[in-house]
Coordinates of N, CA and C in Angstrom, one line a residue:
Chain K
D1 N -15.3 24.6 -9.8 CA -14.8 24.7 -8.4 C -14.5 23.3 -7.9
V2 N -13.2 23.1 -7.4 CA -12.9 21.8 -6.9 C -13.6 21.4 -5.6
K3 N -13.8 20.1 -5.4 CA -14.6 19.8 -4.3 C -14.2 18.5 -3.7
V4 N -14.1 18.5 -2.4 CA -14.0 17.2 -1.6 C -15.2 17.2 -0.6
T5 N -16.0 16.2 -0.7 CA -17.2 16.1 0.0 C -17.2 15.0 1.0
Q6 N -17.4 15.3 2.3 CA -17.5 14.2 3.3 C -19.0 14.0 3.6
S7 N -19.4 12.8 3.8 CA -20.8 12.4 3.8 C -21.6 13.0 4.9
S8 N -21.0 13.2 6.1 CA -21.7 13.8 7.2 C -20.9 14.9 7.9
R9 N -21.5 15.9 8.4 CA -20.8 16.9 9.2 C -20.7 16.5 10.6
Y10 N -21.8 15.9 11.1 CA -21.9 15.4 12.5 C -22.4 14.0 12.5
L11 N -21.8 13.2 13.4 CA -22.2 11.8 13.6 C -22.1 11.4 15.0
V12 N -23.1 10.7 15.5 CA -23.0 10.1 16.9 C -23.2 8.6 16.8
K13 N -22.3 7.9 17.3 CA -22.3 6.4 17.2 C -22.1 5.8 18.6
R14 N -22.5 4.6 18.8 CA -22.4 3.9 20.1 C -21.1 3.1 20.1
T15 N -20.5 2.9 21.2 CA -19.3 2.1 21.4 C -19.6 0.7 20.8
G16 N -18.6 0.2 20.0 CA -18.7 -1.1 19.5 C -19.3 -1.1 18.1
E17 N -20.0 -0.1 17.7 CA -20.6 0.0 16.3 C -19.5 0.1 15.2
K18 N -19.8 -0.4 14.1 CA -18.9 -0.3 12.9 C -19.4 1.0 12.2
V19 N -18.4 1.9 12.0 CA -18.7 3.2 11.5 C -18.0 3.4 10.1
F20 N -18.7 4.0 9.2 CA -18.1 4.3 7.9 C -18.2 5.8 7.7
L21 N -17.0 6.3 7.3 CA -16.9 7.8 6.9 C -16.6 7.8 5.5
E22 N -17.3 8.5 4.7 CA -17.2 8.5 3.2 C -16.6 9.8 2.8
C23 N -15.8 9.8 1.7 CA -15.2 11.0 1.2 C -15.2 10.8 -0.3
V24 N -15.6 11.9 -1.0 CA -15.6 11.8 -2.5 C -15.0 13.1 -3.0
Q25 N -14.1 12.9 -4.0 CA -13.5 14.1 -4.7 C -13.8 14.1 -6.2
D26 N -13.9 15.3 -6.7 CA -14.3 15.4 -8.1 C -13.2 15.9 -9.0
M27 N -11.9 15.8 -8.6 CA -10.8 16.4 -9.3 C -9.9 15.3 -9.9
D28 N -10.3 14.1 -9.9 CA -9.5 13.0 -10.5 C -8.1 12.9 -9.9
H29 N -8.0 13.2 -8.6 CA -6.8 13.2 -7.8 C -6.3 11.8 -7.5
E30 N -5.0 11.5 -7.6 CA -4.5 10.2 -7.3 C -4.5 9.9 -5.8
N31 N -4.1 10.9 -5.0 CA -3.9 10.7 -3.6 C -5.2 11.2 -2.8
M32 N -5.5 10.3 -1.8 CA -6.5 10.7 -0.9 C -6.0 10.4 0.5
F33 N -6.5 11.2 1.5 CA -5.9 11.1 2.9 C -7.1 11.2 3.9
W34 N -6.9 10.5 5.0 CA -7.7 10.6 6.2 C -6.9 11.1 7.3
Y35 N -7.4 12.2 8.0 CA -6.7 12.7 9.2 C -7.8 12.7 10.3
R36 N -7.2 12.7 11.6 CA -8.0 13.1 12.7 C -7.4 14.3 13.3
Q37 N -8.3 15.2 13.8 CA -7.8 16.4 14.4 C -8.3 16.5 15.8
D38 N -7.4 16.7 16.8 CA -7.7 16.8 18.2 C -7.0 18.1 18.7
P39 N -7.6 18.8 19.6 CA -7.0 20.0 20.1 C -5.5 19.9 20.5
G40 N -4.7 20.8 20.0 CA -3.3 20.8 20.4 C -2.5 19.8 19.6
L41 N -3.1 18.9 18.8 CA -2.3 17.8 18.1 C -2.3 18.0 16.6
G42 N -2.9 19.1 16.1 CA -2.8 19.3 14.7 C -3.6 18.2 13.9
L43 N -3.1 17.9 12.7 CA -3.7 16.9 11.9 C -2.8 15.7 11.9
R44 N -3.4 14.6 12.3 CA -2.6 13.4 12.4 C -3.1 12.4 11.3
L45 N -2.2 11.9 10.5 CA -2.5 11.1 9.3 C -2.9 9.7 9.8
I46 N -4.0 9.2 9.4 CA -4.5 7.9 9.7 C -4.1 6.9 8.6
Y47 N -4.5 7.1 7.4 CA -4.2 6.3 6.2 C -4.2 7.3 5.0
F48 N -3.5 6.8 4.0 CA -3.6 7.5 2.7 C -3.6 6.5 1.6
S49 N -4.0 6.9 0.4 CA -4.1 6.1 -0.7 C -3.5 6.8 -1.9
Y50 N -2.7 6.2 -2.7 CA -2.1 6.9 -3.8 C -2.6 6.3 -5.2
D51 N -3.5 5.4 -5.1 CA -4.1 4.8 -6.3 C -5.3 3.9 -5.8
V52 N -6.1 3.6 -6.8 CA -7.2 2.7 -6.5 C -6.7 1.4 -5.9
K53 N -7.3 0.9 -4.8 CA -7.0 -0.3 -4.1 C -5.6 -0.2 -3.4
M54 N -4.9 0.9 -3.5 CA -3.6 1.0 -2.8 C -3.8 1.8 -1.6
K55 N -3.2 1.4 -0.5 CA -3.3 2.2 0.7 C -2.0 2.1 1.5
E56 N -1.7 3.1 2.3 CA -0.5 3.0 3.2 C -0.9 3.5 4.6
K57 N -0.4 3.0 5.6 CA -0.6 3.4 7.0 C 0.0 4.8 7.2
G58 N -0.7 5.6 7.9 CA -0.1 6.9 8.4 C 0.5 6.7 9.7
D59 N 0.4 7.7 10.6 CA 1.0 7.7 11.9 C 0.2 7.0 12.9
I60 N -1.2 7.0 12.8 CA -2.1 6.5 13.8 C -3.1 5.5 13.2
P61 N -2.7 4.4 12.6 CA -3.7 3.6 11.9 C -4.5 2.6 12.8
E62 N -4.0 2.5 14.0 CA -4.7 1.5 14.9 C -6.1 1.8 15.1
G63 N -7.0 0.7 14.9 CA -8.4 0.9 15.1 C -9.2 1.3 13.9
Y64 N -8.4 1.6 12.8 CA -9.0 2.0 11.6 C -8.6 1.2 10.4
S65 N -9.5 1.2 9.4 CA -9.1 0.6 8.1 C -9.7 1.5 7.0
V66 N -9.3 1.3 5.8 CA -9.8 2.1 4.7 C -10.1 1.3 3.5
S67 N -10.8 1.9 2.6 CA -11.2 1.2 1.3 C -11.2 2.2 0.2
R68 N -10.6 1.9 -0.9 CA -10.6 2.7 -2.1 C -10.8 1.8 -3.3
E69 N -12.1 1.6 -3.6 CA -12.5 0.8 -4.8 C -12.6 1.6 -6.0
K70 N -12.9 2.9 -5.9 CA -12.9 3.8 -7.1 C -12.1 5.0 -6.8
K71 N -11.5 5.6 -7.8 CA -10.6 6.7 -7.7 C -11.1 7.8 -6.9
E72 N -12.4 8.1 -7.1 CA -13.0 9.3 -6.5 C -13.4 9.1 -5.0
R73 N -13.4 7.9 -4.5 CA -14.0 7.7 -3.2 C -13.0 7.0 -2.3
F74 N -13.0 7.5 -1.1 CA -12.1 6.9 -0.1 C -12.8 6.8 1.2
S75 N -12.9 5.6 1.7 CA -13.8 5.4 2.9 C -12.9 5.1 4.1
L76 N -13.2 5.6 5.3 CA -12.6 5.3 6.5 C -13.5 4.5 7.4
I77 N -13.0 3.4 7.9 CA -13.8 2.4 8.6 C -13.3 2.3 10.0
L78 N -14.2 2.5 11.0 CA -13.9 2.2 12.4 C -14.6 0.8 12.7
E79 N -13.8 -0.2 12.8 CA -14.3 -1.6 12.9 C -15.2 -1.7 14.2
S80 N -14.8 -1.1 15.3 CA -15.5 -1.2 16.5 C -15.2 0.1 17.3
A81 N -16.1 1.0 17.1 CA -15.9 2.4 17.6 C -15.7 2.4 19.1
S82 N -14.7 3.2 19.5 CA -14.5 3.4 20.9 C -14.5 4.9 21.3
T83 N -14.7 5.2 22.5 CA -14.9 6.6 22.9 C -13.6 7.4 22.6
N84 N -12.4 6.8 22.6 CA -11.2 7.5 22.3 C -11.1 7.8 20.8
Q85 N -12.0 7.4 20.0 CA -12.1 7.8 18.6 C -13.0 9.0 18.3
T86 N -13.6 9.5 19.4 CA -14.3 10.7 19.3 C -13.3 11.8 18.8
S87 N -13.6 12.5 17.7 CA -12.7 13.4 17.1 C -13.3 14.1 15.9
M88 N -12.6 15.0 15.3 CA -12.9 15.6 14.0 C -12.1 14.8 13.0
Y89 N -12.8 14.3 11.9 CA -12.1 13.6 10.9 C -12.1 14.4 9.6
L90 N -10.9 14.6 9.0 CA -10.8 15.4 7.8 C -10.3 14.5 6.6
C91 N -10.9 14.6 5.5 CA -10.5 14.0 4.3 C -9.8 15.0 3.4
A92 N -8.8 14.6 2.6 CA -8.2 15.5 1.7 C -7.8 14.7 0.4
S93 N -7.5 15.4 -0.7 CA -7.0 14.8 -1.9 C -6.0 15.7 -2.5
S94 N -5.1 15.1 -3.3 CA -4.1 15.8 -4.1 C -3.6 15.0 -5.2
W95 N -2.9 15.6 -6.1 CA -2.4 14.8 -7.3 C -0.8 14.8 -7.1
G96 N -0.3 13.8 -7.7 CA 1.2 13.7 -7.8 C 1.9 13.4 -6.5
R97 N 3.2 13.6 -6.5 CA 4.0 13.4 -5.3 C 3.9 14.7 -4.4
G98 N 4.6 14.6 -3.3 CA 4.5 15.7 -2.3 C 4.8 17.0 -2.8
G99 N 4.2 18.0 -2.2 CA 4.4 19.4 -2.6 C 3.3 20.0 -3.4
T100 N 2.3 19.2 -3.8 CA 1.2 19.7 -4.5 C 0.1 20.1 -3.6
E101 N -0.8 20.9 -4.0 CA -1.9 21.4 -3.1 C -2.8 20.3 -2.7
A102 N -3.2 20.3 -1.4 CA -4.2 19.3 -1.0 C -5.5 20.1 -0.8
F103 N -6.6 19.5 -1.1 CA -7.9 20.1 -0.9 C -8.6 19.2 0.1
F104 N -9.3 19.9 1.0 CA -9.9 19.3 2.2 C -11.4 19.4 2.1
G105 N -12.0 18.3 2.7 CA -13.4 18.4 3.0 C -13.7 19.2 4.2
Q106 N -14.9 19.4 4.6 CA -15.3 20.3 5.7 C -15.2 19.5 7.1
G107 N -14.9 18.2 7.0 CA -14.8 17.5 8.2 C -16.0 16.8 8.7
T108 N -15.8 15.8 9.5 CA -16.9 15.0 10.1 C -16.6 15.0 11.6
R109 N -17.5 15.6 12.4 CA -17.3 15.6 13.9 C -18.0 14.3 14.4
L110 N -17.2 13.3 14.8 CA -17.7 12.0 15.2 C -17.7 12.0 16.8
T111 N -18.8 11.6 17.3 CA -18.9 11.4 18.8 C -19.3 10.0 19.0
V112 N -18.4 9.3 19.8 CA -18.7 7.9 20.2 C -19.2 7.9 21.6
V113 N -20.4 7.4 21.9 CA -20.9 7.4 23.2 C -21.0 6.0 23.8
Chain Z
T1 N 5.0 10.4 12.9 CA 6.1 11.1 12.2 C 6.1 12.6 12.6
Q2 N 6.1 13.0 13.9 CA 6.1 14.4 14.2 C 7.5 14.9 14.2
L3 N 8.0 15.1 13.0 CA 9.3 15.6 12.8 C 9.3 17.2 12.7
L4 N 8.1 17.7 12.8 CA 7.9 19.2 12.7 C 7.6 19.8 14.0
E5 N 8.1 20.9 14.2 CA 7.8 21.6 15.5 C 7.3 23.0 15.1
Q6 N 6.1 23.3 15.5 CA 5.5 24.7 15.2 C 5.4 25.4 16.5
S7 N 5.8 26.7 16.4 CA 5.8 27.5 17.6 C 5.3 28.9 17.2
P8 N 4.7 29.7 18.1 CA 4.2 29.1 19.4 C 2.9 28.2 19.1
Q9 N 2.5 27.5 20.1 CA 1.3 26.7 20.0 C 0.0 27.6 19.9
F10 N 0.1 28.7 20.6 CA -1.1 29.6 20.7 C -0.6 31.0 20.8
L11 N -1.3 31.9 20.1 CA -1.0 33.3 20.1 C -2.3 34.1 20.1
S12 N -2.4 35.0 21.1 CA -3.6 35.9 21.1 C -3.1 37.3 21.1
I13 N -3.5 38.1 20.1 CA -3.0 39.4 20.0 C -4.1 40.4 19.6
Q14 N -3.8 41.6 19.7 CA -4.8 42.7 19.4 C -4.6 43.0 17.9
E15 N -5.8 43.4 17.3 CA -5.8 43.9 15.9 C -4.7 45.0 15.7
G16 N -4.0 44.8 14.6 CA -3.0 45.8 14.3 C -1.6 45.4 14.7
E17 N -1.4 44.4 15.5 CA -0.1 44.0 15.9 C 0.5 43.1 14.8
N18 N 1.9 43.0 14.9 CA 2.6 42.1 14.0 C 2.9 40.8 14.8
L19 N 3.1 39.7 14.0 CA 3.5 38.4 14.6 C 4.2 37.6 13.7
T20 N 5.0 36.6 14.3 CA 5.7 35.6 13.5 C 5.5 34.3 14.1
V21 N 5.2 33.3 13.2 CA 5.1 31.9 13.7 C 6.1 31.1 12.9
Y22 N 6.5 30.0 13.5 CA 7.7 29.2 13.0 C 7.3 27.8 12.8
C23 N 8.0 27.2 11.8 CA 7.9 25.8 11.5 C 9.4 25.2 11.4
N24 N 9.8 24.4 12.3 CA 11.2 23.9 12.4 C 11.3 22.4 12.3
S25 N 12.4 22.0 11.7 CA 12.7 20.5 11.7 C 14.2 20.3 11.6
S26 N 14.6 19.1 11.8 CA 16.0 18.8 11.6 C 16.2 18.1 10.2
S27 N 15.1 17.9 9.5 CA 15.2 17.3 8.2 C 15.2 18.4 7.1
V28 N 15.7 18.1 6.0 CA 15.7 19.0 4.8 C 14.5 18.6 3.9
F29 N 13.8 19.6 3.5 CA 12.6 19.4 2.6 C 12.8 20.0 1.2
S30 N 12.2 19.3 0.3 CA 12.2 19.8 -1.1 C 11.3 21.1 -1.2
S31 N 10.3 21.1 -0.4 CA 9.4 22.3 -0.4 C 8.6 22.3 0.8
L32 N 7.9 23.3 1.1 CA 7.0 23.4 2.3 C 5.8 24.2 2.0
Q33 N 4.7 23.7 2.5 CA 3.4 24.4 2.3 C 3.0 25.0 3.7
W34 N 2.2 26.1 3.6 CA 1.5 26.7 4.7 C 0.0 26.7 4.4
Y35 N -0.8 26.2 5.4 CA -2.2 26.2 5.3 C -2.8 27.0 6.4
R36 N -4.0 27.5 6.2 CA -4.8 28.1 7.3 C -6.1 27.4 7.4
Q37 N -6.5 27.1 8.6 CA -7.8 26.5 8.8 C -8.6 27.4 9.7
E38 N -9.8 27.8 9.1 CA -10.7 28.7 9.9 C -11.7 27.8 10.6
P39 N -12.2 28.3 11.7 CA -13.1 27.4 12.5 C -14.3 26.8 11.7
G40 N -14.5 25.5 11.8 CA -15.5 24.9 11.1 C -15.3 24.5 9.7
E41 N -14.0 24.8 9.2 CA -13.7 24.5 7.8 C -12.4 23.6 7.7
G42 N -12.2 23.1 6.5 CA -10.9 22.3 6.3 C -9.8 23.3 6.0
P43 N -8.6 22.9 6.2 CA -7.4 23.8 5.8 C -7.4 24.2 4.4
V44 N -6.9 25.3 4.1 CA -6.8 25.8 2.8 C -5.3 26.3 2.5
L45 N -4.8 25.9 1.4 CA -3.4 26.3 1.1 C -3.2 27.8 1.0
L46 N -2.2 28.3 1.6 CA -1.8 29.7 1.5 C -0.7 29.9 0.5
V47 N 0.4 29.1 0.7 CA 1.6 29.2 -0.2 C 2.4 28.0 -0.1
T48 N 3.2 27.8 -1.2 CA 4.3 26.8 -1.2 C 5.6 27.5 -1.4
V49 N 6.6 27.2 -0.6 CA 7.9 27.7 -0.8 C 8.8 26.5 -1.2
V50 N 9.7 26.8 -2.1 CA 10.5 25.8 -2.8 C 12.0 25.9 -2.6
T51 N 12.4 27.1 -2.8 CA 13.9 27.4 -2.8 C 14.4 27.9 -1.5
G52 N 15.6 27.4 -1.1 CA 16.2 27.9 0.2 C 16.3 29.4 0.1
G53 N 15.9 30.1 1.2 CA 16.0 31.5 1.3 C 14.8 32.2 0.6
E54 N 13.9 31.5 0.0 CA 12.8 32.1 -0.7 C 11.9 32.9 0.2
V55 N 11.5 34.1 -0.3 CA 10.5 34.9 0.4 C 9.3 35.1 -0.5
K56 N 8.1 34.8 0.0 CA 6.9 35.0 -0.7 C 5.9 35.9 0.1
K57 N 5.2 36.8 -0.6 CA 4.3 37.6 0.0 C 2.9 37.4 -0.5
L58 N 2.0 37.4 0.5 CA 0.6 37.3 0.1 C -0.1 38.4 1.0
K59 N -0.3 39.5 0.3 CA -0.9 40.7 1.0 C -0.1 41.0 2.3
R60 N -0.7 40.8 3.5 CA 0.0 41.2 4.7 C 0.8 40.0 5.3
L61 N 0.8 38.9 4.6 CA 1.5 37.7 5.0 C 2.8 37.5 4.3
T62 N 3.9 37.3 5.0 CA 5.2 37.1 4.4 C 5.7 35.7 4.8
F63 N 6.1 34.9 3.9 CA 6.6 33.5 4.1 C 8.0 33.4 3.8
Q64 N 8.8 32.8 4.6 CA 10.2 32.6 4.3 C 10.6 31.1 4.5
F65 N 11.4 30.6 3.6 CA 11.9 29.3 3.7 C 13.4 29.4 4.1
G66 N 13.8 28.7 5.1 CA 15.2 28.8 5.5 C 16.2 28.5 4.4
D67 N 17.4 29.0 4.6 CA 18.4 28.8 3.6 C 18.7 27.3 3.4
A68 N 18.7 26.5 4.5 CA 19.0 25.1 4.5 C 17.8 24.3 4.2
R69 N 16.6 24.9 4.0 CA 15.3 24.2 3.7 C 14.9 23.3 4.9
K70 N 15.2 23.7 6.1 CA 14.8 22.9 7.3 C 13.7 23.6 8.1
D71 N 13.5 24.9 7.8 CA 12.6 25.6 8.6 C 12.0 26.7 7.8
S72 N 10.9 27.3 8.3 CA 10.1 28.3 7.6 C 9.4 29.2 8.7
S73 N 9.2 30.4 8.2 CA 8.4 31.3 9.1 C 7.3 32.0 8.3
L74 N 6.3 32.4 9.1 CA 5.2 33.2 8.5 C 5.1 34.4 9.4
H75 N 5.2 35.6 8.7 CA 5.1 36.9 9.4 C 3.8 37.6 9.0
I76 N 3.0 38.0 9.9 CA 1.8 38.8 9.5 C 1.9 40.2 10.0
T77 N 1.7 41.1 9.2 CA 1.8 42.5 9.5 C 0.4 43.1 9.7
A78 N 0.3 43.8 10.8 CA -1.0 44.5 11.1 C -2.2 43.5 11.1
A79 N -2.1 42.5 12.0 CA -3.1 41.4 12.0 C -4.5 42.0 12.1
Q80 N -5.4 41.2 11.5 CA -6.8 41.6 11.5 C -7.6 40.4 12.0
P81 N -8.8 40.6 12.6 CA -9.6 39.5 13.1 C -9.8 38.4 12.0
G82 N -9.8 38.7 10.8 CA -10.0 37.7 9.7 C -8.8 36.8 9.6
D83 N -7.7 37.1 10.2 CA -6.5 36.3 10.2 C -6.6 35.1 11.3
T84 N -7.6 35.2 12.1 CA -7.8 34.2 13.1 C -7.9 32.8 12.5
G85 N -7.2 31.8 13.1 CA -7.3 30.5 12.6 C -6.1 29.7 13.0
L86 N -6.1 28.5 12.5 CA -5.0 27.5 12.8 C -4.1 27.5 11.6
Y87 N -2.8 27.8 11.9 CA -1.8 27.9 10.8 C -0.9 26.6 10.9
L88 N -0.9 25.9 9.7 CA -0.3 24.6 9.7 C 0.8 24.6 8.6
C89 N 1.9 24.0 8.9 CA 2.9 23.8 7.9 C 3.0 22.3 7.5
A90 N 3.3 22.1 6.3 CA 3.4 20.7 5.7 C 4.5 20.6 4.7
P91 N 5.6 19.8 5.1 CA 6.7 19.7 4.2 C 6.5 18.7 3.1
A92 N 7.2 18.8 2.0 CA 7.3 17.7 1.0 C 8.5 16.9 1.3
G93 N 8.6 15.7 0.8 CA 9.7 14.9 1.0 C 9.4 13.5 1.5
Y94 N 8.1 13.3 1.6 CA 7.7 12.0 2.1 C 6.9 11.2 1.0
G95 N 7.3 11.4 -0.3 CA 6.6 10.8 -1.4 C 5.2 11.4 -1.5
N96 N 4.2 10.5 -1.6 CA 2.8 11.0 -1.8 C 2.2 11.4 -0.4
K97 N 2.9 11.0 0.6 CA 2.4 11.2 2.0 C 2.4 12.7 2.3
L98 N 1.3 13.1 3.0 CA 1.2 14.5 3.4 C 1.1 14.6 4.9
V99 N 2.1 15.2 5.6 CA 2.0 15.3 7.1 C 2.1 16.7 7.5
F100 N 1.5 17.0 8.7 CA 1.5 18.4 9.1 C 2.1 18.5 10.5
G101 N 2.5 19.7 10.8 CA 2.9 20.1 12.1 C 1.7 20.2 13.0
A102 N 1.9 20.4 14.3 CA 0.7 20.5 15.2 C 0.0 21.9 15.1
G103 N 0.6 22.8 14.5 CA 0.0 24.1 14.2 C 0.1 25.1 15.2
T104 N -0.2 26.4 14.8 CA -0.2 27.5 15.7 C -1.7 28.1 15.6
I105 N -2.3 28.2 16.8 CA -3.6 28.8 16.8 C -3.5 30.3 17.0
L106 N -4.0 31.0 16.1 CA -3.9 32.5 16.2 C -5.3 33.1 16.4
R107 N -5.3 33.9 17.4 CA -6.6 34.6 17.7 C -6.3 36.1 17.7
V108 N -7.0 36.9 16.8 CA -6.8 38.3 16.7 C -8.0 39.0 17.2
K109 N -7.8 39.8 18.3 CA -9.0 40.4 18.9 C -9.1 41.8 18.4
S110 N -10.4 42.2 18.2 CA -10.6 43.6 17.7 C -10.9 44.6 18.8

């Protein structure tokens, strides 16, 4: 059974903290994605990676960075968390170019206080 | 890159009713996917449509890709409470990048 695992379901952090969200996939997928999901806005792409150490900005990269040192792991970093980054964060992975199935983790509900 | 428009944003219907949701764009896509996200879960792929005019059926769900490959629709016959969720469309054509429309929230009441 294919699996994308996010390290935490719920996370509460203080404003200004550095926050790491981890995602691991066991399908040897080339592509990995980070999205944030807010009511009425669907899934907005923050960053994606199509290979180890390769990354590209999505639609809303400001305030975030990513790291992909190993193929199976993709980390999202909030350098200095702010309250407007309170959201649901979803990680996904897929293989090949667009049009292939993406598999999602269950999400991390991050609250910044 | 919100090139996609999904409508309606929200739909609340009674069990047994039929409904159609739409995914529209001014761009041409090589293919388009539909996902469903249930509360507390990540989205799960329902179908991929590839050919202009293509119709695919998944039990009570019928998916159609527009002839010009710019739009798609999802029709649900005799909706059930288990159909409740967020329906998202995602087109191909952005290389490895995967982007979604804002989605349609469907609530089916029993």
